[in-house]
């Protein structure tokens, strides 16, 4: 099994995928005229818009749910792994993936909103939906759905539970079987409560934990402020092969930076549209912009916090691809959350283990919930045809079993499994959004025209020549028109913008 996973990993994560991720983000950045920078003020106030109806969730809840998936072990253990195998320059390429990936996140989440459906008491959407409706290719849509179910329910979530158990063992000397029992029991309570219970939990936990983690990082960086110029120089020189020690690792820096950057922020991977499609908004671009901002929160804030703490305190190793180490400050320590624990302990002895143990739990546990929601959405997609409710129960049982069993496996193998799952989803989704990007940019142009006219933007796909946006063509379109006519001013999102 391990040989098969490693073989697939080598094929999927070839230089072609690295290049595709970067080039796709660059193309979207140029075509959108750098939307991820131009509309940052708009992104910020859209985060706090009110929920529009009782069916959907609010933009902030959707942001928290997607951040639950984005902010996870990749922000702590993943950054340490990237530095260990790619050198300090890998952090720069994680930043590049975040900047370019924000435009990819905008495109995929906008498409998710355009082609979403109302199913029962919630909205469903994601790559399978926009592939079927936008590309009119059901086999491709089903392929993505099946790959996502396998990845989100089996290949990817084990990294999170495995890392929680390792951190708890280090911090509290808690047995792995006890950790597995605690994690699985909590998951049962939340996932059987439906989307709104998941959204409520992540809305409460994610903002608090992210802020606490960043505050800790600021304290560490502040105590080592004299190291800032040196660390920045080390990162940039290593990224471009100019450093005397790590100069020969430029290829590995790019590869590991992109790989761990994608794993961390998930931009272009096709994960965020599942959650962002559940938001109740008056125009799809609103969620596209919110999700672009979420990439910044994940990488530019949380990942950078980890990277700076580790590099400033010299709590890291760098593996020499030819054997041995190019830098070894932690003898016998495997790459992972322990790097960050030791970084915090260097300034606040005794705090590193417990704090990272708690942080890892919240970050990783909410990511597990994010993976579950992706799997649930894709099962709901295939169930539109199969109409077999038992599939949802089977998926949940497999998901819980995966979480429990992965806790006891070797971490290296678990990470390889996750890379295979993420890589497969990234390949399929990047091709899809490249083919559909014209639709997303039509919506962006329409949004900006209404915004510049002083109007709270609402979406009418038929006016833009967008077909198969069935949710927006029916009751949603009528609701938009009625509210526009009755109010005379648009305040669907709690922001009053008078008509001109």
Coordinates of C-alpha atoms in Angstrom, one line a residue, residues 14-462:
X14 CA 5.2 16.2 -11.0
X15 CA 6.6 19.6 -12.0
X16 CA 3.6 19.9 -14.3
X17 CA 1.2 20.3 -11.4
X18 CA 3.4 22.8 -9.7
X19 CA 3.6 24.8 -12.9
X20 CA -0.1 24.5 -13.5
X21 CA -0.9 25.9 -10.0
X22 CA 1.4 28.9 -10.4
X23 CA 0.5 29.6 -14.1
X24 CA -3.3 29.4 -13.5
X25 CA -3.0 31.8 -10.6
X26 CA -0.9 34.2 -12.6
X27 CA -3.3 34.1 -15.6
X28 CA -6.3 34.8 -13.3
X29 CA -4.4 37.6 -11.6
X30 CA -3.7 39.3 -14.9
X31 CA -7.1 38.8 -16.4
X32 CA -8.8 40.1 -13.3
X33 CA -6.5 43.1 -13.1
X34 CA -5.2 41.9 -9.7
X35 CA -8.6 41.5 -8.2
X36 CA -7.0 40.1 -5.0
X37 CA -5.5 43.5 -4.3
X38 CA -7.9 46.0 -6.0
X39 CA -10.9 44.9 -4.0
X40 CA -9.5 44.2 -0.6
X41 CA -11.7 46.9 1.1
X42 CA -14.8 45.3 -0.6
X43 CA -13.6 41.9 0.7
X44 CA -13.4 43.2 4.2
X45 CA -16.9 44.6 4.5
X46 CA -18.5 41.7 2.6
X47 CA -17.3 39.3 5.3
X48 CA -19.7 40.9 7.8
X49 CA -22.8 41.1 5.6
X50 CA -26.0 39.8 7.0
X51 CA -27.4 36.4 6.0
X52 CA -30.1 37.0 3.4
X53 CA -32.5 34.1 4.1
X54 CA -33.0 31.3 6.5
X55 CA -31.9 28.6 4.1
X56 CA -28.3 29.7 3.7
X57 CA -25.5 30.6 6.1
X58 CA -24.0 34.0 6.4
X59 CA -20.8 35.1 4.6
X60 CA -18.9 35.1 7.9
X61 CA -20.1 31.5 8.6
X62 CA -19.0 30.4 5.1
X63 CA -15.7 32.1 5.7
X64 CA -15.2 30.3 9.0
X65 CA -16.2 27.0 7.4
X66 CA -13.7 27.4 4.6
X67 CA -11.0 28.6 7.0
X68 CA -11.8 25.5 9.0
X69 CA -10.5 23.6 6.0
X70 CA -7.7 26.0 5.1
X71 CA -6.3 26.6 8.6
X72 CA -5.1 23.2 9.9
X73 CA -2.0 21.1 10.4
X74 CA -0.6 22.6 7.2
X75 CA -0.2 25.9 9.0
X76 CA 1.9 24.3 11.8
X77 CA 3.3 20.9 10.8
X78 CA 3.1 21.7 7.0
X79 CA 5.2 24.8 7.3
X80 CA 7.8 23.0 9.3
X81 CA 7.9 20.1 6.8
X82 CA 8.3 22.6 3.9
X83 CA 11.3 24.3 5.6
X84 CA 12.8 20.9 6.5
X85 CA 12.8 19.5 2.9
X86 CA 12.8 22.8 0.9
X87 CA 14.8 25.1 3.1
X88 CA 13.8 28.6 4.4
X89 CA 13.0 29.7 0.8
X90 CA 10.0 27.4 0.7
X91 CA 8.2 30.0 2.9
X92 CA 8.5 32.6 0.1
X93 CA 6.9 30.2 -2.4
X94 CA 4.1 29.6 0.0
X95 CA 3.5 33.3 -0.1
X96 CA 3.5 33.3 -3.9
X97 CA 1.0 30.5 -4.0
X98 CA -1.2 32.5 -1.6
X99 CA -1.0 35.7 -3.6
X100 CA -1.6 34.0 -7.0
X101 CA -3.9 31.4 -5.5
X102 CA -6.2 34.1 -4.1
X103 CA -7.3 34.8 -7.7
X104 CA -7.9 31.1 -8.3
X105 CA -10.0 31.0 -5.0
X106 CA -12.0 33.9 -6.3
X107 CA -12.8 32.1 -9.6
X108 CA -13.7 28.7 -8.1
X109 CA -15.9 30.2 -5.3
X110 CA -17.7 32.5 -7.7
X111 CA -18.4 29.6 -10.0
X112 CA -19.6 27.6 -7.0
X113 CA -22.2 30.3 -6.2
X114 CA -23.3 30.7 -9.8
X115 CA -24.1 27.0 -10.3
X116 CA -25.3 26.1 -6.8
X117 CA -28.7 24.4 -6.0
X118 CA -31.2 24.6 -3.2
X119 CA -31.5 21.1 -1.7
X120 CA -34.0 20.8 1.2
X121 CA -33.0 23.4 3.9
X122 CA -29.6 24.3 2.5
X123 CA -27.6 25.2 -0.6
X124 CA -25.3 22.7 -2.3
X125 CA -22.6 23.6 -4.7
X126 CA -19.0 23.0 -5.7
X127 CA -16.9 21.8 -8.6
X128 CA -19.1 18.8 -9.5
X129 CA -22.0 21.2 -9.9
X130 CA -20.2 23.8 -12.0
X131 CA -18.5 21.1 -14.1
X132 CA -21.9 19.5 -14.9
X133 CA -23.8 22.8 -15.5
X134 CA -21.1 25.0 -16.8
X135 CA -19.2 22.4 -19.0
X136 CA -22.2 20.2 -19.6
X137 CA -20.0 17.2 -18.8
X138 CA -21.6 14.8 -16.3
X139 CA -18.9 12.1 -16.5
X140 CA -16.2 14.7 -15.6
X141 CA -18.5 16.0 -12.8
X142 CA -19.0 12.5 -11.4
X143 CA -15.3 11.8 -11.6
X144 CA -14.6 14.9 -9.5
X145 CA -17.3 13.9 -7.0
X146 CA -16.0 10.4 -6.6
X147 CA -12.3 11.6 -6.3
X148 CA -13.4 14.1 -3.7
X149 CA -15.4 11.5 -1.7
X150 CA -12.3 9.2 -1.6
X151 CA -9.9 12.1 -0.8
X152 CA -12.1 13.9 1.8
X153 CA -13.4 10.8 3.5
X154 CA -10.3 8.5 3.3
X155 CA -7.0 10.0 2.0
X156 CA -6.9 13.5 3.5
X157 CA -8.5 13.7 7.0
X158 CA -6.1 11.2 8.6
X159 CA -3.3 13.8 8.7
X160 CA -5.4 16.0 11.0
X161 CA -6.2 13.3 13.6
X162 CA -2.7 11.9 13.4
X163 CA -1.2 15.3 14.1
X164 CA -3.6 15.9 17.0
X165 CA -2.6 12.6 18.6
X166 CA 1.1 13.3 18.1
X167 CA 0.8 16.8 19.6
X168 CA -1.2 15.5 22.6
X169 CA 1.3 12.8 23.2
X170 CA 4.1 15.3 23.3
X171 CA 2.2 17.9 25.3
X172 CA 0.1 15.8 27.7
X173 CA 1.5 12.2 27.3
X174 CA -1.9 11.1 26.2
X175 CA -2.2 7.6 24.7
X176 CA -3.0 7.5 21.0
X177 CA -6.0 5.3 21.5
X178 CA -7.5 7.8 24.0
X179 CA -7.0 10.6 21.5
X180 CA -8.7 8.6 18.8
X181 CA -11.7 7.9 21.1
X182 CA -12.0 11.6 22.0
X183 CA -11.8 12.9 18.4
X184 CA -14.2 10.4 17.0
X185 CA -16.8 11.0 19.7
X186 CA -16.8 14.7 19.2
X187 CA -17.1 14.2 15.4
X188 CA -20.1 12.0 15.9
X189 CA -21.9 14.7 17.9
X190 CA -21.2 17.5 15.3
X191 CA -21.5 15.8 11.9
X192 CA -24.8 14.2 12.7
X193 CA -26.1 17.6 13.6
X194 CA -26.0 18.9 10.0
X195 CA -24.4 21.9 8.3
X196 CA -25.6 24.6 10.7
X197 CA -24.1 22.8 13.7
X198 CA -20.8 22.5 11.8
X199 CA -21.0 26.2 10.8
X200 CA -21.9 27.3 14.4
X201 CA -18.9 25.3 15.8
X202 CA -16.4 26.7 13.3
X203 CA -17.7 30.2 13.6
X204 CA -17.0 30.1 17.3
X205 CA -13.6 28.3 17.3
X206 CA -11.7 29.4 14.1
X207 CA -11.6 33.2 14.8
X208 CA -10.6 32.7 18.4
X209 CA -7.9 30.1 17.8
X210 CA -6.4 32.0 14.8
X211 CA -6.1 35.2 16.8
X212 CA -4.6 33.5 19.8
X213 CA -2.0 31.8 17.6
X214 CA -1.1 35.0 15.8
X215 CA -0.8 36.8 19.2
X216 CA 1.6 34.2 20.4
X217 CA 3.6 34.5 17.2
X218 CA 3.8 38.3 17.6
X219 CA 5.2 37.9 21.1
X220 CA 7.9 35.5 19.8
X221 CA 8.7 37.7 16.9
X222 CA 8.8 40.8 19.1
X223 CA 11.2 39.1 21.6
X224 CA 13.5 38.3 18.6
X225 CA 12.9 41.5 16.6
X226 CA 16.6 41.9 15.9
X227 CA 16.4 38.7 13.8
X228 CA 13.8 40.0 11.4
X229 CA 16.2 41.4 8.8
X230 CA 18.3 38.3 8.9
X231 CA 15.3 36.0 8.5
X232 CA 13.8 37.9 5.7
X233 CA 17.2 37.9 3.9
X234 CA 17.5 34.2 4.5
X235 CA 14.0 33.5 3.1
X236 CA 14.5 35.6 -0.1
X237 CA 18.0 34.4 -0.8
X238 CA 17.1 30.8 -0.3
X239 CA 14.0 31.2 -2.5
X240 CA 16.1 32.3 -5.5
X241 CA 19.2 30.1 -4.9
X242 CA 21.4 32.9 -3.7
X243 CA 22.1 31.7 -0.1
X244 CA 25.5 30.1 0.4
X245 CA 24.1 27.1 2.4
X246 CA 20.7 26.5 0.7
X247 CA 21.4 27.9 -2.7
X248 CA 21.3 24.5 -4.4
X249 CA 17.8 23.8 -3.2
X250 CA 15.9 26.2 -5.4
X251 CA 14.0 23.5 -7.1
X252 CA 13.1 21.8 -3.8
X253 CA 12.1 25.2 -2.3
X254 CA 9.7 25.8 -5.1
X255 CA 8.3 22.3 -5.1
X256 CA 7.8 22.0 -1.3
X257 CA 6.6 25.6 -1.0
X258 CA 4.0 25.1 -3.7
X259 CA 3.0 21.7 -2.4
X260 CA 2.6 22.8 1.2
X261 CA 1.1 26.1 0.1
X262 CA -1.6 24.4 -1.8
X263 CA -2.2 21.9 1.1
X264 CA -2.5 24.9 3.5
X265 CA -4.6 27.4 1.6
X266 CA -6.3 25.0 -0.8
X267 CA -6.7 27.7 -3.4
X268 CA -7.6 26.1 -6.8
X269 CA -8.0 22.7 -5.2
X270 CA -11.8 22.7 -5.3
X271 CA -12.4 22.4 -1.6
X272 CA -13.6 25.9 -0.7
X273 CA -16.5 26.1 -3.2
X274 CA -18.4 23.4 -1.3
X275 CA -18.7 25.6 1.7
X276 CA -18.8 29.0 0.0
X277 CA -21.8 27.8 -2.1
X278 CA -23.8 27.4 1.1
X279 CA -23.8 31.2 1.8
X280 CA -26.9 33.3 1.1
X281 CA -25.8 36.3 -1.0
X282 CA -27.3 38.5 -3.7
X283 CA -24.4 38.1 -6.1
X284 CA -21.9 35.2 -6.6
X285 CA -18.9 37.5 -6.7
X286 CA -19.5 38.4 -3.0
X287 CA -18.4 35.0 -1.9
X288 CA -15.7 34.9 -4.5
X289 CA -14.1 38.0 -2.9
X290 CA -14.6 36.7 0.6
X291 CA -12.9 33.5 -0.2
X292 CA -10.0 35.3 -1.9
X293 CA -9.4 37.1 1.4
X294 CA -9.5 33.8 3.3
X295 CA -6.4 32.7 1.5
X296 CA -4.5 35.7 2.9
X297 CA -5.7 34.9 6.4
X298 CA -4.5 31.3 6.1
X299 CA -1.0 31.8 4.5
X300 CA 0.1 35.4 4.9
X301 CA -0.9 35.5 8.6
X302 CA -1.0 32.0 10.1
X303 CA 1.6 30.2 8.0
X304 CA 4.0 33.2 8.2
X305 CA 3.6 33.3 11.9
X306 CA 4.8 29.7 12.1
X307 CA 7.6 30.2 9.7
X308 CA 9.0 33.3 11.5
X309 CA 8.8 31.6 14.9
X310 CA 10.7 28.6 13.7
X311 CA 13.4 30.5 11.7
X312 CA 13.9 33.2 14.3
X313 CA 14.5 30.8 17.1
X314 CA 16.6 28.4 15.0
X315 CA 14.3 25.5 15.8
X316 CA 14.5 23.6 12.5
X317 CA 16.5 21.2 10.4
X318 CA 17.0 21.2 6.7
X319 CA 17.6 17.9 5.0
X320 CA 20.4 17.6 2.4
X321 CA 18.9 15.9 -0.7
X322 CA 22.3 14.1 -1.2
X323 CA 22.2 12.8 2.4
X324 CA 22.6 14.2 5.9
X325 CA 21.6 17.7 6.8
X326 CA 22.4 21.2 5.5
X327 CA 21.3 22.6 8.8
X328 CA 20.6 20.6 12.0
X329 CA 19.6 22.5 15.1
X330 CA 17.3 19.8 16.5
X331 CA 19.0 16.5 16.5
X332 CA 16.7 13.5 16.3
X333 CA 13.6 15.6 15.9
X334 CA 11.2 14.8 13.1
X335 CA 9.7 17.6 11.0
X336 CA 6.3 18.6 12.3
X337 CA 4.6 20.5 15.1
X338 CA 7.5 19.9 17.5
X339 CA 9.5 22.6 15.7
X340 CA 6.9 25.1 16.7
X341 CA 6.6 23.8 20.2
X342 CA 10.3 24.1 20.7
X343 CA 10.3 27.6 19.2
X344 CA 7.7 28.8 21.8
X345 CA 9.5 26.9 24.6
X346 CA 12.7 28.8 23.7
X347 CA 11.1 32.0 24.9
X348 CA 8.4 30.7 27.3
X349 CA 9.6 27.4 28.8
X350 CA 6.9 24.9 29.4
X351 CA 4.3 26.8 27.2
X352 CA 5.1 25.4 23.8
X353 CA 3.8 21.8 24.2
X354 CA 0.4 22.7 25.8
X355 CA -0.2 25.7 23.6
X356 CA 0.6 23.8 20.3
X357 CA -1.3 20.8 21.6
X358 CA -4.4 22.9 22.0
X359 CA -3.9 24.9 18.8
X360 CA -3.3 21.8 16.8
X361 CA -6.5 20.3 18.1
X362 CA -8.7 23.2 17.1
X363 CA -7.0 23.9 13.8
X364 CA -7.0 20.2 12.8
X365 CA -10.4 19.3 14.2
X366 CA -12.1 22.1 12.3
X367 CA -10.2 21.0 9.2
X368 CA -11.6 17.5 9.7
X369 CA -15.1 19.1 9.7
X370 CA -14.3 20.9 6.5
X371 CA -13.3 17.6 4.8
X372 CA -16.4 16.0 6.1
X373 CA -18.6 18.7 4.6
X374 CA -16.9 18.3 1.2
X375 CA -17.5 14.5 1.3
X376 CA -21.1 15.1 2.3
X377 CA -21.7 17.6 -0.5
X378 CA -20.3 15.2 -3.1
X379 CA -22.4 12.3 -1.8
X380 CA -25.5 14.6 -2.0
X381 CA -24.5 15.3 -5.6
X382 CA -24.3 11.7 -6.7
X383 CA -27.5 10.9 -4.7
X384 CA -29.4 13.2 -7.0
X385 CA -29.2 10.3 -9.4
X386 CA -28.7 7.2 -7.2
X387 CA -31.3 8.3 -4.6
X388 CA -29.8 6.0 -2.0
X389 CA -29.8 7.7 1.5
X390 CA -27.8 4.9 2.9
X391 CA -24.7 6.2 1.0
X392 CA -24.5 9.1 3.4
X393 CA -24.5 6.8 6.4
X394 CA -21.8 4.6 4.8
X395 CA -19.7 7.6 4.0
X396 CA -20.0 8.8 7.6
X397 CA -18.9 5.5 9.0
X398 CA -15.9 5.2 6.7
X399 CA -15.0 8.8 7.6
X400 CA -15.1 8.1 11.3
X401 CA -13.2 4.8 10.9
X402 CA -10.5 6.6 8.9
X403 CA -10.1 9.2 11.6
X404 CA -9.7 6.6 14.3
X405 CA -7.3 4.3 12.4
X406 CA -5.1 7.1 11.0
X407 CA -4.3 8.2 14.5
X408 CA -2.2 5.1 14.9
X409 CA -0.4 5.1 11.6
X410 CA 3.1 6.5 10.8
X411 CA 2.9 10.2 10.0
X412 CA 5.0 10.1 6.9
X413 CA 2.6 7.6 5.2
X414 CA -0.4 9.6 6.3
X415 CA 1.0 12.8 4.7
X416 CA 1.7 10.9 1.5
X417 CA -1.9 9.8 1.3
X418 CA -3.1 13.4 1.8
X419 CA -0.8 14.6 -0.9
X420 CA -2.3 12.1 -3.3
X421 CA -5.9 13.2 -2.5
X422 CA -5.1 16.9 -2.7
X423 CA -3.2 16.5 -6.0
X424 CA -6.0 14.5 -7.7
X425 CA -8.5 17.2 -6.7
X426 CA -6.2 20.0 -7.8
X427 CA -5.6 18.5 -11.3
X428 CA -9.3 18.0 -12.0
X429 CA -10.4 21.4 -10.6
X430 CA -7.7 23.5 -12.1
X431 CA -8.6 22.2 -15.6
X432 CA -12.3 22.9 -14.9
X433 CA -11.9 26.5 -13.7
X434 CA -9.5 27.3 -16.6
X435 CA -12.3 26.2 -19.0
X436 CA -15.0 28.1 -17.1
X437 CA -13.1 31.2 -16.0
X438 CA -14.9 33.4 -18.6
X439 CA -18.1 32.9 -16.7
X440 CA -16.6 34.1 -13.4
X441 CA -15.1 37.2 -15.1
X442 CA -18.4 38.1 -16.7
X443 CA -19.9 38.0 -13.2
X444 CA -17.0 40.1 -11.9
X445 CA -17.5 42.8 -14.5
X446 CA -21.2 42.9 -13.8
X447 CA -20.5 43.2 -10.1
X448 CA -18.0 46.0 -10.5
X449 CA -20.3 47.9 -12.8
X450 CA -23.2 47.8 -10.3
X451 CA -20.9 48.6 -7.4
X452 CA -19.4 51.6 -9.2
X453 CA -22.9 52.8 -10.0
X454 CA -23.7 52.9 -6.3
X455 CA -25.9 49.9 -6.4
X456 CA -25.8 46.9 -4.1
X457 CA -25.0 44.2 -6.8
X458 CA -27.6 41.6 -7.5
X459 CA -27.2 38.8 -10.0
X460 CA -29.3 38.1 -13.1
X461 CA -27.5 35.4 -15.2
X462 CA -29.8 35.7 -18.2

